[in-house]
PDB file of C-alpha atoms in Angstrom:
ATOM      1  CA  UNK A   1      66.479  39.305 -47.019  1.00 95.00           C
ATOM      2  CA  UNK A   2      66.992  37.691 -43.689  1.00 98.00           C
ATOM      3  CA  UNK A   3      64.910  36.146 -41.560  1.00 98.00           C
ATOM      4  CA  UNK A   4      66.190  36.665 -37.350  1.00 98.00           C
ATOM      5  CA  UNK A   5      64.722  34.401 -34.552  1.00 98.00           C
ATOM      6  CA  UNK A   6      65.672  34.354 -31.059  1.00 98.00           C
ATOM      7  CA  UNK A   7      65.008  32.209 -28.051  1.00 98.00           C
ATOM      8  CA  UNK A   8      64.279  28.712 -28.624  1.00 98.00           C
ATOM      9  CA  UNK A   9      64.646  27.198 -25.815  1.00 98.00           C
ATOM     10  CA  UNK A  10      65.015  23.700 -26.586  1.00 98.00           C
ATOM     11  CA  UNK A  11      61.710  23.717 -28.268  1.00 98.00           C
ATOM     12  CA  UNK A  12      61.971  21.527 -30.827  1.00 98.00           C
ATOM     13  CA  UNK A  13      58.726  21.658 -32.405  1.00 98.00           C
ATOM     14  CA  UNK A  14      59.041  25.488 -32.760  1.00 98.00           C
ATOM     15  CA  UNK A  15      62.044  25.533 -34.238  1.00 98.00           C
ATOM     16  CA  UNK A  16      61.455  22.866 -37.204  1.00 98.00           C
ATOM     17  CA  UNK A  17      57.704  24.867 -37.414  1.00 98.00           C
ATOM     18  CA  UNK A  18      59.820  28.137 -38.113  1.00 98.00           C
ATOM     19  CA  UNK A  19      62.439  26.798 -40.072  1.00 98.00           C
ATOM     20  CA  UNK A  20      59.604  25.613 -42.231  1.00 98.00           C
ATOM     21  CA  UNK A  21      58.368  28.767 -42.512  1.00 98.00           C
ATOM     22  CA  UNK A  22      61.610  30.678 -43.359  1.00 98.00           C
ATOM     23  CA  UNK A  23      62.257  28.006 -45.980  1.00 97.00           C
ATOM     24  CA  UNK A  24      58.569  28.873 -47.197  1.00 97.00           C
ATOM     25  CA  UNK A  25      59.697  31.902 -48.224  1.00 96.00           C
ATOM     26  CA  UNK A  26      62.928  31.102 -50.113  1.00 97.00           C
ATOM     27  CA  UNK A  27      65.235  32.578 -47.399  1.00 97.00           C
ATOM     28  CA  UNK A  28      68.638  30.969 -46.622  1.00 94.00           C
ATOM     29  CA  UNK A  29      70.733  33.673 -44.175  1.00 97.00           C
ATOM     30  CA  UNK A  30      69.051  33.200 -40.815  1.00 98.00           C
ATOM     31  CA  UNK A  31      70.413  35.410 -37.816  1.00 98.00           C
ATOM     32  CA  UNK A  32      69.399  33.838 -34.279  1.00 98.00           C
ATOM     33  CA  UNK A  33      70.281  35.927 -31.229  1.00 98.00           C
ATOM     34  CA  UNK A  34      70.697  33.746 -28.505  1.00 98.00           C
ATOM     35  CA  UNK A  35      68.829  31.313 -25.876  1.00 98.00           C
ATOM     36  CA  UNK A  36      69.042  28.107 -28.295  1.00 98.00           C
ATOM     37  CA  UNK A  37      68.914  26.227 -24.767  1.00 98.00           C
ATOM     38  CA  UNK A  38      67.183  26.168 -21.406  1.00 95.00           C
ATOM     39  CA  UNK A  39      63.496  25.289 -20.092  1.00 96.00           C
ATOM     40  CA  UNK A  40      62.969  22.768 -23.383  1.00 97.00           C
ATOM     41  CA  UNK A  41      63.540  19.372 -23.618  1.00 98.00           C
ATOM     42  CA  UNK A  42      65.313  18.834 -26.984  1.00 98.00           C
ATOM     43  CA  UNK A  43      68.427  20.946 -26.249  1.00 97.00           C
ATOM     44  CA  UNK A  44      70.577  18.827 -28.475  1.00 97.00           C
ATOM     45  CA  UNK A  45      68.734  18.876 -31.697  1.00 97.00           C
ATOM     46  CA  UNK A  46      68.041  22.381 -31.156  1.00 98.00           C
ATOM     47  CA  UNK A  47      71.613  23.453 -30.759  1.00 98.00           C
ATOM     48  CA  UNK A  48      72.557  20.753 -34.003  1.00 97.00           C
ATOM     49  CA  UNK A  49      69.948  22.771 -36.156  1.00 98.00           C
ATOM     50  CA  UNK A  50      70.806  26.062 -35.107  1.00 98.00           C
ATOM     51  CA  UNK A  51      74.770  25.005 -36.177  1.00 97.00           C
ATOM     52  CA  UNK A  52      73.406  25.959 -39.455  1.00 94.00           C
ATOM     53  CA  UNK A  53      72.753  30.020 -39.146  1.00 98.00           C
ATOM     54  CA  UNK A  54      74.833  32.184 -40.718  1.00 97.00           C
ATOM     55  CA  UNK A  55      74.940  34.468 -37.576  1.00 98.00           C
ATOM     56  CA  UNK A  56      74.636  33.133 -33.862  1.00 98.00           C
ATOM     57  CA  UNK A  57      74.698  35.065 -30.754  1.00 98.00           C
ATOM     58  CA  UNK A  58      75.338  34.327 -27.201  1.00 98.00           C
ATOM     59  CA  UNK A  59      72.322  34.095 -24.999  1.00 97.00           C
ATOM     60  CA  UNK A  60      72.275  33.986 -20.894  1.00 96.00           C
ATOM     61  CA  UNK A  61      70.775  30.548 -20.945  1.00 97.00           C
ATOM     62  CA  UNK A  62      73.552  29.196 -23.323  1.00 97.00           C
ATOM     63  CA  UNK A  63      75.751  30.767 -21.270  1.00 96.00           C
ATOM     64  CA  UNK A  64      74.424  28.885 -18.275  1.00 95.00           C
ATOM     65  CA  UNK A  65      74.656  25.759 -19.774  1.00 95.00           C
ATOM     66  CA  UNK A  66      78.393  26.053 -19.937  1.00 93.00           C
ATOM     67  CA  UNK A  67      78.580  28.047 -16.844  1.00 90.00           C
ATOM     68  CA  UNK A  68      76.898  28.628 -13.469  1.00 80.00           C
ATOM     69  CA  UNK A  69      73.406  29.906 -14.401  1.00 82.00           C
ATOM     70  CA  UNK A  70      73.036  33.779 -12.863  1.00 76.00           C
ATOM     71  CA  UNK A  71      69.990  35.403 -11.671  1.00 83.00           C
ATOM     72  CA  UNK A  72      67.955  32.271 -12.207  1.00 91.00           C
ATOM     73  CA  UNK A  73      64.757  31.056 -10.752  1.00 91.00           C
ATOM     74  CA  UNK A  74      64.687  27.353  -9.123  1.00 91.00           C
ATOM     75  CA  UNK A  75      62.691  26.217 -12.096  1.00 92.00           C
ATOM     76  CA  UNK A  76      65.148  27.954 -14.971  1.00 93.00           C
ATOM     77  CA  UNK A  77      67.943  27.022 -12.465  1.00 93.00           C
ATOM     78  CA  UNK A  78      66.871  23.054 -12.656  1.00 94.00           C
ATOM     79  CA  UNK A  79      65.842  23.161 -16.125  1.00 95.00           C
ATOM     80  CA  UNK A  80      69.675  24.569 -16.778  1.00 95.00           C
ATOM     81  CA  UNK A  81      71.264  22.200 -14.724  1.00 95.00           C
ATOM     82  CA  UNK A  82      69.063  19.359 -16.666  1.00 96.00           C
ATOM     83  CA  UNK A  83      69.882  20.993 -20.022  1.00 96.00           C
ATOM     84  CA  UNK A  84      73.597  20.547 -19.133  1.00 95.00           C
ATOM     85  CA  UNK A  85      73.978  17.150 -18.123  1.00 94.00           C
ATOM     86  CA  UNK A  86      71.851  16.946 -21.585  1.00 94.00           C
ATOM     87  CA  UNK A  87      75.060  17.852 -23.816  1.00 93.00           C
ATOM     88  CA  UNK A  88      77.288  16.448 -21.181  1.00 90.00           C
ATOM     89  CA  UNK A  89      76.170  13.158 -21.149  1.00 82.00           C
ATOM     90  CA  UNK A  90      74.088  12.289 -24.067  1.00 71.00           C
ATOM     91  CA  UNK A  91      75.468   8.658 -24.908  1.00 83.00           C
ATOM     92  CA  UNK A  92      76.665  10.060 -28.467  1.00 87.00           C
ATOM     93  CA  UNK A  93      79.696   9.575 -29.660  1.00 90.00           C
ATOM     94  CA  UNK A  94      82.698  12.384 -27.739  1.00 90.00           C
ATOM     95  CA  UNK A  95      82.961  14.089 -30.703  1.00 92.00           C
ATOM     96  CA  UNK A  96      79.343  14.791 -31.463  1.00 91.00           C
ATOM     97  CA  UNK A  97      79.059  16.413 -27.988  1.00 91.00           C
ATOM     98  CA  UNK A  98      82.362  18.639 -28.033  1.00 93.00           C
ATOM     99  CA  UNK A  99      81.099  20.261 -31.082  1.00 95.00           C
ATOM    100  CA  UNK A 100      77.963  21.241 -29.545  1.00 95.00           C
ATOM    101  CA  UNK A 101      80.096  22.604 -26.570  1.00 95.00           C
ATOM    102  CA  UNK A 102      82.618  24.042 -29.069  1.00 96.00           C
ATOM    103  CA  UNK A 103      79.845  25.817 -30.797  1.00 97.00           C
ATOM    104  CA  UNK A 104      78.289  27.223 -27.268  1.00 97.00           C
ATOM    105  CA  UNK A 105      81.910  28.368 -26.677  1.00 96.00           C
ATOM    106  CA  UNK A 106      82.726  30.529 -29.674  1.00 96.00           C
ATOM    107  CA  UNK A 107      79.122  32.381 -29.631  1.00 97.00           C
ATOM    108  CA  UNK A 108      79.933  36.177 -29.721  1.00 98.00           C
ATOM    109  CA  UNK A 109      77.925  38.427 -27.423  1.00 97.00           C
ATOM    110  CA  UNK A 110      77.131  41.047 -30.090  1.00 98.00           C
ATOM    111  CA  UNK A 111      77.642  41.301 -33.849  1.00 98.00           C
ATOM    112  CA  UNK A 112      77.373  44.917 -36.034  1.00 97.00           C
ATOM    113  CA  UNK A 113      76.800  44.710 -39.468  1.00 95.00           C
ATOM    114  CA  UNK A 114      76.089  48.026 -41.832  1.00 91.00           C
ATOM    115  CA  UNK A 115      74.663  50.010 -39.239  1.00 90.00           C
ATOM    116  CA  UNK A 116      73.002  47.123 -37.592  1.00 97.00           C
ATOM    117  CA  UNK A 117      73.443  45.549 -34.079  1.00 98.00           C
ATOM    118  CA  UNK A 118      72.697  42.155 -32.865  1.00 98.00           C
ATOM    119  CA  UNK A 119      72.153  41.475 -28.862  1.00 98.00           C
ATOM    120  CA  UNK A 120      70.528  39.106 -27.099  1.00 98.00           C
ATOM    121  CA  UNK A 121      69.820  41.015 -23.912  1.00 98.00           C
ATOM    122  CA  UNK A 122      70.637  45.375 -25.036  1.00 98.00           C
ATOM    123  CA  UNK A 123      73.078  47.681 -26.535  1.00 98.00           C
ATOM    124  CA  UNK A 124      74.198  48.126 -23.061  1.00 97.00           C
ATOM    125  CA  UNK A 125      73.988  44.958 -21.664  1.00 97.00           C
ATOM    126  CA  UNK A 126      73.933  42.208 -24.207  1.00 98.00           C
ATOM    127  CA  UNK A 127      74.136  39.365 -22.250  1.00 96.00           C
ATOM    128  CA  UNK A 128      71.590  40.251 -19.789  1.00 95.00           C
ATOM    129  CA  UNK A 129      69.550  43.786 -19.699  1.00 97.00           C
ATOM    130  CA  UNK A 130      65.873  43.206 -20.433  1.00 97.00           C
ATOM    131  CA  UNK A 131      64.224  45.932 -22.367  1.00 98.00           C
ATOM    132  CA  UNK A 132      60.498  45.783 -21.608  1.00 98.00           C
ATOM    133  CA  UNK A 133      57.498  47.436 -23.102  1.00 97.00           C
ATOM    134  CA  UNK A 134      57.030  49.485 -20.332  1.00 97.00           C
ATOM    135  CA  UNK A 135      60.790  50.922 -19.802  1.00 97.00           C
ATOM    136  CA  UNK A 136      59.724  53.696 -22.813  1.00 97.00           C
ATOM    137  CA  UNK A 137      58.680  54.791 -19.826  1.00 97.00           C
ATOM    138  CA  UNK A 138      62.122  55.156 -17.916  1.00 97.00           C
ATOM    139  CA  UNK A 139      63.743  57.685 -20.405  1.00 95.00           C
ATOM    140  CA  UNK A 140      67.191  57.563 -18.472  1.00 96.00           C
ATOM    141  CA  UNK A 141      67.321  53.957 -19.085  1.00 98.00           C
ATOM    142  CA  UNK A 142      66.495  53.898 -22.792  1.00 98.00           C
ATOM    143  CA  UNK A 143      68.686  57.097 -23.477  1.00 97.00           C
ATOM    144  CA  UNK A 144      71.516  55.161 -22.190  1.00 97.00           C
ATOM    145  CA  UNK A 145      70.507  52.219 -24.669  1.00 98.00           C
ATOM    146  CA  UNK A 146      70.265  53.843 -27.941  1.00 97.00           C
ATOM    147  CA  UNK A 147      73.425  55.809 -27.529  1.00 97.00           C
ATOM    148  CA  UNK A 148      74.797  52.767 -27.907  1.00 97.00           C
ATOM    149  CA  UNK A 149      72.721  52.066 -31.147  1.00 97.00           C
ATOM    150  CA  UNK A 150      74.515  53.560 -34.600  1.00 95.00           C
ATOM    151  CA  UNK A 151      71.199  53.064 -35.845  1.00 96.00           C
ATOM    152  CA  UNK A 152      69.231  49.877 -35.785  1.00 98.00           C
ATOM    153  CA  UNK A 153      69.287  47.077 -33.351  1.00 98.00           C
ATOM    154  CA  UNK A 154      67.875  43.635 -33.050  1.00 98.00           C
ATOM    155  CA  UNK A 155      67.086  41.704 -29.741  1.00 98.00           C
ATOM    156  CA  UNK A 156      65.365  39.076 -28.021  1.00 98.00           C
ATOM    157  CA  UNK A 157      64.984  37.985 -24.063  1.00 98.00           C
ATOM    158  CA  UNK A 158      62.539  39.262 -23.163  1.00 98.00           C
ATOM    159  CA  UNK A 159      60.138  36.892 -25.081  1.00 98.00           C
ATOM    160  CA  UNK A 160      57.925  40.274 -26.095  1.00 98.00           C
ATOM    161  CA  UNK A 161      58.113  41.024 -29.680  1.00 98.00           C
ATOM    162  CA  UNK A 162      57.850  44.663 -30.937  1.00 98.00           C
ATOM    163  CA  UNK A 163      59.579  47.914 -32.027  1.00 98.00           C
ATOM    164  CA  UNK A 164      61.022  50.912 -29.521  1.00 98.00           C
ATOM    165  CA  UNK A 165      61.557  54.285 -31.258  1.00 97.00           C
ATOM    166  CA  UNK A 166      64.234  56.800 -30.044  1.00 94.00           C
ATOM    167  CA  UNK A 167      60.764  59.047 -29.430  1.00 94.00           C
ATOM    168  CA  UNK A 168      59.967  56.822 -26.602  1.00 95.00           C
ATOM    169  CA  UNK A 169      57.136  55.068 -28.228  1.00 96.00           C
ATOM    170  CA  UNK A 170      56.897  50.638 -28.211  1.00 98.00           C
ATOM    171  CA  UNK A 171      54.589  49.175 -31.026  1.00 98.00           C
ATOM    172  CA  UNK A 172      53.028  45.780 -30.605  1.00 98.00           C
ATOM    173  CA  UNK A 173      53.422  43.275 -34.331  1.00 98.00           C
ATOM    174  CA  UNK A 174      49.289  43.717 -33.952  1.00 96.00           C
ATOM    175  CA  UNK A 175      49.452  47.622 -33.425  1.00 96.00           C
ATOM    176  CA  UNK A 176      51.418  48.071 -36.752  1.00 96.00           C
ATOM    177  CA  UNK A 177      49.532  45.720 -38.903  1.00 97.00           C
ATOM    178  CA  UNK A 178      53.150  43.451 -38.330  1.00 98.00           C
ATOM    179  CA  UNK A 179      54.914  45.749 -40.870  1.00 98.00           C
ATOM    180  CA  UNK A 180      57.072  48.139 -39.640  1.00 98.00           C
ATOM    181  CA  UNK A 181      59.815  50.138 -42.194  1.00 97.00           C
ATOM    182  CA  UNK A 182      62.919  51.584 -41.185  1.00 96.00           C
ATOM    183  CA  UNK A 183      63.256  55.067 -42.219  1.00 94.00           C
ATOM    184  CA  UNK A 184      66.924  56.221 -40.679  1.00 92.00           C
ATOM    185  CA  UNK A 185      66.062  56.971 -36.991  1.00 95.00           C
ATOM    186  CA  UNK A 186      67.509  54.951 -34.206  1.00 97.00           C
ATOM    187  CA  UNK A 187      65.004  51.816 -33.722  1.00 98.00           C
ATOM    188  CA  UNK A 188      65.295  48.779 -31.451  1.00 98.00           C
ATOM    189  CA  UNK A 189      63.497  46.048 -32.419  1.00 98.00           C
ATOM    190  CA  UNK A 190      62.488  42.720 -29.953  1.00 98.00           C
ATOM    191  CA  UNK A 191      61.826  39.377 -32.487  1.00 98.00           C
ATOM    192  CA  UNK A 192      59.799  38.012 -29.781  1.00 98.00           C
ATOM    193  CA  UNK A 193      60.464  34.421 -29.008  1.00 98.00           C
ATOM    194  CA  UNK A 194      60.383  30.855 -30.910  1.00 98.00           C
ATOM    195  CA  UNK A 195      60.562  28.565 -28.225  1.00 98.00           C
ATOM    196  CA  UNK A 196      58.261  30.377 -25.734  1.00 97.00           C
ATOM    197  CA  UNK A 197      56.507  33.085 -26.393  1.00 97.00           C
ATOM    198  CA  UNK A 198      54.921  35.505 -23.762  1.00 97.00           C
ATOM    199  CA  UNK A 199      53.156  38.079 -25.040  1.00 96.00           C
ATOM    200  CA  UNK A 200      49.738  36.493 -24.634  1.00 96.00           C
ATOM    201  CA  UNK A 201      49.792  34.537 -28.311  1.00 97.00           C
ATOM    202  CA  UNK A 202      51.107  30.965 -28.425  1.00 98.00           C
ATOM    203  CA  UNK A 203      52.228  30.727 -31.591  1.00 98.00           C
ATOM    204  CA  UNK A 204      56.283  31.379 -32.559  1.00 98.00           C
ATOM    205  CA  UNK A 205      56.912  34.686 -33.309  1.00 98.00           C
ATOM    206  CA  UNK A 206      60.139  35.960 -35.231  1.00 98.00           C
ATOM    207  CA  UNK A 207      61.155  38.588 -37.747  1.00 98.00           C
ATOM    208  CA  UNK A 208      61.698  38.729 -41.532  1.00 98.00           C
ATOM    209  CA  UNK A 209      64.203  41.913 -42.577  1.00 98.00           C
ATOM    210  CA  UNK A 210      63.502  42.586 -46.211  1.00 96.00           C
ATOM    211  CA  UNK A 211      65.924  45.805 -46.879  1.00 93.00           C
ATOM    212  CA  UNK A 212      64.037  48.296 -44.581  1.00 94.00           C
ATOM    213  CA  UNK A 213      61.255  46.543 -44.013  1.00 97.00           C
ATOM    214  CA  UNK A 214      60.849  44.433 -40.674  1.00 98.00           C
ATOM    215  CA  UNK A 215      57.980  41.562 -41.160  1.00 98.00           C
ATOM    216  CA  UNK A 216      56.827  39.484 -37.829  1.00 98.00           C
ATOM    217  CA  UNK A 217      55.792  36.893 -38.438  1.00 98.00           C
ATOM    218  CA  UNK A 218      53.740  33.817 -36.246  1.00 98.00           C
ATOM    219  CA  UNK A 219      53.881  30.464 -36.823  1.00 98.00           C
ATOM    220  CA  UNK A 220      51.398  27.529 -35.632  1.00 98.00           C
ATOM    221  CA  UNK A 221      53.700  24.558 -34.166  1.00 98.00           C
ATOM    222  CA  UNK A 222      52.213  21.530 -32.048  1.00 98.00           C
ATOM    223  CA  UNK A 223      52.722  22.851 -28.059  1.00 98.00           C
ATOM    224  CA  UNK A 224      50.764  20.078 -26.708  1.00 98.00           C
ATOM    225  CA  UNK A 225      53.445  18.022 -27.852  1.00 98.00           C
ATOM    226  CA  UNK A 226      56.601  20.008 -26.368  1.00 98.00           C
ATOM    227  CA  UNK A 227      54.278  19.743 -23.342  1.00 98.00           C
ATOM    228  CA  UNK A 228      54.099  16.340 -22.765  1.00 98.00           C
ATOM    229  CA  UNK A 229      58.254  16.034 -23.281  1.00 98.00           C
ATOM    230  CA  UNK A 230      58.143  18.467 -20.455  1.00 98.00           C
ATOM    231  CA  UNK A 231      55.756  16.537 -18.214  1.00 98.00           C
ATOM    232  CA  UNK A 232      57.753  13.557 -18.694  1.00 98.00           C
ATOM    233  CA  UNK A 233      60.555  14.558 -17.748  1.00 97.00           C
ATOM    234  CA  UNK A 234      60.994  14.784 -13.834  1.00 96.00           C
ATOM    235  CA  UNK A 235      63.616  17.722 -13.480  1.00 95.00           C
ATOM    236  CA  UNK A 236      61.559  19.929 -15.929  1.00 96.00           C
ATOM    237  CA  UNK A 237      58.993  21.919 -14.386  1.00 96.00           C
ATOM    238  CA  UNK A 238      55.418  21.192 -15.690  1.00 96.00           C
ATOM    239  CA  UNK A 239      54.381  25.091 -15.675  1.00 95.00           C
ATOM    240  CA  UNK A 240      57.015  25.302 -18.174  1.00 96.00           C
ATOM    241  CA  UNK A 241      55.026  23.176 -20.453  1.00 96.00           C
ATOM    242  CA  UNK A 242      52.083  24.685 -19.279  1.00 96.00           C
ATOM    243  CA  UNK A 243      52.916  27.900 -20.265  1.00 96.00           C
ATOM    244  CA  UNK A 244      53.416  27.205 -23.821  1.00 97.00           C
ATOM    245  CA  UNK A 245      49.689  27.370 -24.355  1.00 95.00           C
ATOM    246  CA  UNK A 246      48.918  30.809 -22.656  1.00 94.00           C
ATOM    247  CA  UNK A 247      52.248  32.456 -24.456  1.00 93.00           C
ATOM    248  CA  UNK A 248      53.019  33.852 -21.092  1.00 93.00           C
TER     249      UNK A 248
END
């Protein structure tokens, strides 16, 4: 049993609220798939929790941490930039800070494991592709995607948590009773977002994989809280605190 979260984003709250929750349950190999950092405002205790996954993959906003951020808006832009002179600069000791940057640095961008894959973005682009509800509805695109699957893969990004089918066909947690089981055709499966969820429920969402048997579970964590970091904290945009509440 394994318990795979994705996108943090430098909420701290979130992250100790799920943590809590996978401990809960007496599970101790946790797989997160990228986006530890970005648009939060605890990016360092984040990243020094996260250290203690079994699995970690690369996500865009990590990557624009150590980088020049890509495709961002001005507010993920700033919030990057912020996030960076966060680890750069923290008044910890040198060492303290070059292990967080070590850690960033030797994040792979995929990991396959028994038939399973492990993106942060797609099969086909794990970095960066988003793979929205809606693109079931672009059968070129998602062709191209699971021919890159053996089977099963697991994602994030795009903050939406549910499960595509290779018959074209995306399932909401609340449309399938937030059980879903595996039963040997080609399956993608989002873990919706800890840090910042947008699928219209605030609460953290992330997945449980018992065998074949995919759990999602939500998890109540104190967002007024991670909102007022936000709001005090001048290069941060408020709406990203604001949105927190909405889970858009």
């Amino acid at each position: 049993m394994k318990a795979i979260i994705s996108d943090i984003h430098g909420n701290l709250e979130a992250l100790q609220a799920v943590l809590a929750d996978i401990r809960s349950q007496g599970i101790s190999d946790i797989y997160c798939l990228g986006d530890i950092v970005g648009y939060g405002p605890n990016p360092r205790e984040c990243v020094d929790l996260v250290m203690e996954c079994k699995l970690v993959i690369l996500g865009n906003h990590d990557q624009g941490a150590m980088f020049d951020p890509d495709g961002f808006n001005k507010s993920a832009e700033q919030a990057i930039f912020w996030t960076r002179q966060q680890l750069e600069s923290s008044g910890e000791p040198r060492p303290v800070r070059e292990k967080r940057w070590e850690f960033l640095a030797e994040r792979p961008r995929s990991h396959r494991e028994n038939g399973y894959l492990f993106v942060h973005g797609s099969a086909r682009n794990p970095l960066n592709e988003y793979v929205f509800p809606e693109d079931v509805y672009n059968q070129r695109k998602m062709e191209r995607i699971f021919a890159l699957v053996e089977r099963y893969c697991f994602q994030g990004h795009t903050h939406v948590p549910g499960v595509f089918t290779d018959s074209m066909q995306f399932m909401s947690p609340d449309e399938i009773e937030f059980v879903y089981k595996l039963d040997g055709r080609k399956t993608l499966c989002n873990v919706g977002s800890v840090g910042q969820p947008r699928d219209g429920n605030w609460r953290s969402c992330y997945v449980v994989l018992d065998n074949d048997t995919i759990k999602f579970r939500r998890v109540e964590y104190d967002w007024q809280k991670t909102r007022e970091k936000i709001y005090d904290i001048p290069d941060l945009d408020n709406f990203l605190g604001d949105r927190l509440g909405e889970g858009r």
